[in-house]
Coordinates of C-alpha atoms in Angstrom, one line a residue:
X19 CA 132.0 20.0 75.3
X20 CA 132.7 22.7 72.7
X21 CA 129.5 24.4 71.6
X22 CA 129.0 27.1 69.0
X23 CA 126.7 30.0 70.0
X24 CA 123.4 30.5 68.3
X25 CA 122.7 33.2 65.7
X26 CA 121.9 36.6 67.2
X27 CA 120.1 39.7 66.1
X28 CA 120.7 43.4 67.0
X29 CA 116.9 43.8 66.8
X30 CA 116.1 41.0 69.4
X31 CA 113.8 42.3 72.2
X32 CA 115.0 43.1 75.7
X33 CA 113.2 43.2 79.0
X34 CA 111.0 46.3 79.6
X35 CA 109.2 45.5 82.9
X36 CA 108.3 42.8 85.3
X37 CA 105.6 42.2 87.9
X38 CA 106.1 39.9 90.8
X39 CA 103.5 38.9 93.4
X40 CA 104.1 36.6 96.3
X41 CA 107.3 35.1 94.8
X42 CA 110.2 34.7 97.2
X43 CA 110.7 38.0 99.2
X44 CA 108.5 40.0 96.8
X45 CA 104.9 40.6 98.0
X46 CA 103.8 42.9 95.1
X47 CA 106.5 44.6 93.1
X48 CA 106.7 46.1 89.6
X49 CA 110.1 46.8 88.0
X50 CA 110.7 49.1 85.0
X51 CA 114.0 48.5 83.2
X52 CA 116.1 50.8 81.0
X53 CA 117.2 49.6 77.6
X54 CA 120.8 49.4 78.7
X55 CA 122.4 49.0 82.2
X56 CA 120.2 48.3 85.2
X57 CA 121.6 48.2 88.7
X58 CA 119.8 46.8 91.8
X59 CA 121.0 48.2 95.1
X60 CA 119.8 47.1 98.5
X61 CA 120.6 45.6 101.9
X62 CA 121.5 42.0 102.4
X63 CA 118.5 39.7 102.2
X64 CA 116.2 42.1 100.3
X65 CA 116.0 39.8 97.3
X66 CA 118.5 41.1 94.7
X67 CA 119.8 37.6 93.8
X68 CA 116.3 36.2 93.7
X69 CA 115.2 38.9 91.3
X70 CA 118.2 38.2 89.0
X71 CA 117.6 34.5 89.1
X72 CA 113.9 34.9 88.4
X73 CA 114.5 37.2 85.4
X74 CA 117.1 34.8 84.1
X75 CA 114.7 31.9 84.3
X76 CA 112.0 33.9 82.5
X77 CA 114.4 34.7 79.6
X78 CA 115.7 31.2 79.4
X79 CA 112.3 29.5 79.5
X80 CA 110.2 31.9 77.4
X81 CA 112.9 32.7 74.9
X82 CA 112.4 29.2 73.6
X83 CA 108.6 29.3 73.8
X84 CA 106.8 27.7 70.9
X85 CA 105.0 29.9 68.4
X86 CA 101.7 28.1 68.5
X87 CA 99.3 28.0 71.5
X88 CA 98.2 24.4 71.5
X89 CA 97.5 22.6 74.9
X90 CA 100.3 20.2 74.2
X91 CA 102.9 22.9 73.6
X92 CA 101.7 24.9 76.6
X93 CA 102.2 21.8 78.8
X94 CA 105.8 21.5 77.5
X95 CA 106.4 25.1 78.4
X96 CA 105.1 24.7 81.9
X97 CA 107.3 21.6 82.4
X98 CA 110.3 23.4 81.1
X99 CA 109.7 26.3 83.4
X100 CA 109.1 24.1 86.4
X101 CA 112.4 22.3 85.7
X102 CA 114.3 25.6 85.3
X103 CA 112.9 27.1 88.5
X104 CA 113.9 24.0 90.4
X105 CA 117.4 23.9 89.0
X106 CA 118.2 27.6 89.3
X107 CA 116.7 28.1 92.9
X108 CA 117.4 24.6 94.2
X109 CA 114.5 24.4 96.7
X110 CA 114.6 21.4 99.0
X111 CA 113.4 18.3 97.2
X112 CA 112.9 20.4 94.1
X113 CA 109.6 21.6 95.6
X114 CA 109.2 24.8 93.7
X115 CA 106.1 25.6 95.7
X116 CA 108.5 26.6 98.5
X117 CA 109.2 29.7 96.4
X118 CA 105.7 31.0 97.0
X119 CA 105.1 33.3 100.0
X120 CA 103.2 31.4 102.7
X121 CA 99.6 32.3 103.8
X122 CA 96.8 30.4 105.4
X123 CA 95.7 27.7 102.9
X124 CA 97.0 27.3 99.4
X125 CA 99.1 30.3 98.2
X126 CA 99.7 31.5 94.6
X127 CA 102.5 33.5 93.1
X128 CA 102.1 35.4 89.9
X129 CA 105.0 36.5 87.7
X130 CA 104.8 38.4 84.4
X131 CA 107.2 40.3 82.2
X132 CA 106.9 42.6 79.2
X133 CA 109.6 42.9 76.5
X134 CA 110.6 45.9 74.3
X135 CA 108.5 44.5 71.4
X136 CA 105.5 44.9 73.8
X137 CA 105.0 41.1 74.0
X138 CA 104.4 39.5 77.4
X139 CA 105.0 36.3 79.2
X140 CA 104.1 35.0 82.6
X141 CA 103.0 32.1 84.9
X142 CA 101.4 31.3 88.2
X143 CA 102.9 29.0 90.8
X144 CA 101.1 27.4 93.7
X145 CA 102.4 26.1 97.0
X146 CA 101.5 22.6 95.7
X147 CA 104.4 22.9 93.2
X148 CA 102.1 23.4 90.3
X149 CA 102.6 25.9 87.5
X150 CA 99.6 27.0 85.6
X151 CA 98.9 29.6 82.9
X152 CA 102.4 29.7 81.5
X153 CA 102.2 31.6 78.3
X154 CA 104.0 34.1 76.2
X155 CA 105.1 34.5 72.6
X156 CA 107.9 36.9 73.2
X157 CA 109.8 36.3 70.0
X158 CA 113.4 35.1 69.5
X159 CA 115.6 36.3 72.3
X160 CA 119.4 36.6 72.3
X161 CA 121.5 34.6 74.7
X162 CA 121.2 35.1 78.4
X163 CA 124.2 34.7 80.7
X164 CA 124.2 34.6 84.5
X165 CA 127.4 35.4 86.4
X166 CA 127.1 34.2 90.0
X167 CA 128.8 36.0 92.9
X168 CA 131.4 33.3 92.8
X169 CA 133.6 33.2 89.7
X170 CA 133.6 30.1 87.5
X171 CA 136.9 29.8 85.8
X172 CA 138.7 28.2 88.8
X173 CA 136.1 25.4 89.0
X174 CA 135.5 25.0 85.3
X175 CA 137.8 22.0 84.8
X176 CA 135.6 18.8 84.8
X177 CA 132.6 20.7 86.1
X178 CA 130.2 20.1 83.2
X179 CA 130.8 16.3 83.2
X180 CA 130.6 16.2 87.0
X181 CA 127.4 18.2 87.1
X182 CA 125.7 15.8 84.7
X183 CA 126.8 12.7 86.6
X184 CA 125.9 13.5 90.2
X185 CA 124.5 16.0 92.6
X186 CA 126.7 19.0 93.3
X187 CA 126.2 21.9 95.7
X188 CA 125.8 24.4 92.8
X189 CA 122.7 25.7 91.1
X190 CA 122.2 25.5 87.4
X191 CA 123.5 29.0 86.7
X192 CA 127.0 27.6 87.2
X193 CA 126.4 24.8 84.7
X194 CA 124.9 27.2 82.2
X195 CA 127.8 29.5 82.6
X196 CA 130.4 26.8 82.1
X197 CA 128.6 25.6 78.9
X198 CA 128.7 29.2 77.6
X199 CA 132.3 29.6 78.5
X200 CA 133.2 26.4 76.6
X201 CA 132.0 27.8 73.3
X202 CA 134.7 28.4 70.7
X203 CA 135.7 31.9 69.7
X204 CA 133.9 33.3 66.7
X205 CA 135.8 33.8 63.4
X206 CA 135.4 36.1 60.5
X207 CA 134.3 39.7 60.5
X208 CA 132.0 39.4 63.5
X209 CA 134.7 37.6 65.4
X210 CA 137.1 40.5 64.7
X211 CA 134.6 43.1 66.1
X212 CA 134.2 41.0 69.2
X213 CA 138.0 40.8 69.7
X214 CA 138.0 44.6 69.7
X215 CA 135.3 44.7 72.4
X216 CA 137.3 42.3 74.6
X217 CA 140.5 44.3 74.3
X218 CA 139.9 46.5 77.5
X219 CA 139.4 43.3 79.6
X220 CA 142.5 41.7 78.0
X221 CA 144.6 44.8 78.7
X222 CA 143.5 44.8 82.3
X223 CA 144.4 41.1 82.9
X224 CA 147.5 41.5 80.7
X225 CA 146.8 38.7 78.3
X226 CA 144.2 36.7 76.3
X227 CA 142.0 33.9 77.6
X228 CA 142.4 30.4 76.2
X229 CA 140.8 27.1 76.8
X230 CA 143.2 24.2 76.5
X231 CA 142.7 20.6 77.7
X232 CA 139.6 21.5 79.6
X233 CA 141.4 24.2 81.6
X234 CA 141.4 28.0 81.2
X235 CA 144.6 30.0 80.9
X236 CA 145.6 33.6 80.6
X237 CA 148.3 34.0 77.9
X238 CA 150.5 37.1 78.1
X239 CA 154.0 38.3 77.1
X240 CA 155.4 36.3 80.0
X241 CA 153.8 33.0 78.9
X242 CA 150.6 31.5 80.0
X243 CA 149.3 30.9 83.6
X244 CA 146.5 28.8 84.8
X245 CA 143.4 30.9 85.4
X246 CA 142.9 29.6 88.9
X247 CA 146.3 31.1 89.8
X248 CA 145.4 34.7 89.0
X249 CA 143.4 36.9 91.2
X250 CA 139.6 36.3 91.5
X251 CA 139.0 39.8 90.1
X252 CA 141.0 39.0 87.1
X253 CA 139.2 35.7 86.7
X254 CA 135.9 37.6 86.5
X255 CA 137.2 39.9 83.8
X256 CA 138.7 37.0 82.0
X257 CA 135.3 35.2 82.0
X258 CA 133.7 38.4 80.5
X259 CA 136.4 38.5 77.8
X260 CA 135.8 34.8 76.9
X261 CA 132.0 35.3 76.8
X262 CA 132.5 38.3 74.4
X263 CA 134.9 36.6 71.9
X264 CA 132.8 33.4 71.7
X265 CA 129.6 35.4 71.1
X266 CA 127.7 34.4 74.2
X267 CA 127.5 38.1 75.2
X268 CA 125.9 40.1 72.4
X269 CA 124.1 43.3 71.7
X270 CA 120.5 42.9 73.0
X271 CA 121.6 39.8 74.9
X272 CA 121.1 39.5 78.7
X273 CA 123.9 39.6 81.3
X274 CA 122.6 39.0 84.9
X275 CA 125.6 39.7 87.1
X276 CA 125.3 39.0 90.8
X277 CA 127.5 41.1 93.1
X278 CA 129.6 42.5 90.2
X279 CA 131.7 44.6 92.6
X280 CA 132.9 41.7 94.7
X281 CA 136.7 41.1 94.5
X282 CA 137.2 43.6 91.6

């Protein structure tokens, strides 16, 4: 698979805030985001990864939301959101109701987000695996990329085809990332600017990243070496370089990076 990234805009909206009630480990929390870098720090098990996955799901689902509010289109959005929640969080039996905090009787989780253009989106989720009230015309969003705590270059070879054919012990963030990594580098003026942005990463790993025959390599002055033979920290930086030069990481795009300090 060799996909070209979608067109992007420097004016595309970004996340401004999010409200989460009874979803996962969050009983009732509101988060305010800066327009640039946001860092979540906390003890193990406090919900950092769940928060990143939920925000990623919101951006992926509502960034493709239809511009009209018909019942038919609303149902399509709810089905898409339910599928994305199941694939990203991987609850047992795809029962997304397991993501709702338990109470006596039927429980209900409520999630909403506001973007920098002041448009909002949100949904409710019941313990009966039902999504209701999914709505939000948030405008066209730039690409969202999720970097799991485990790097992906070493497992890239054959992963996309294998994921489609059978069950793997990976959530869909790995599949989405591999698809983003497989995109060809951009050419022309914009491609040249992206090459400049990737230079610090390439200097650190002492080479450029290339995809050849379904496998990633790092090409340097001493030749090329298979990506899975370099250190894990370098593989993480190599993945960032690849995502920059192929346009997957853009201004006003979204990078959700789980445990970025691990093995760097």
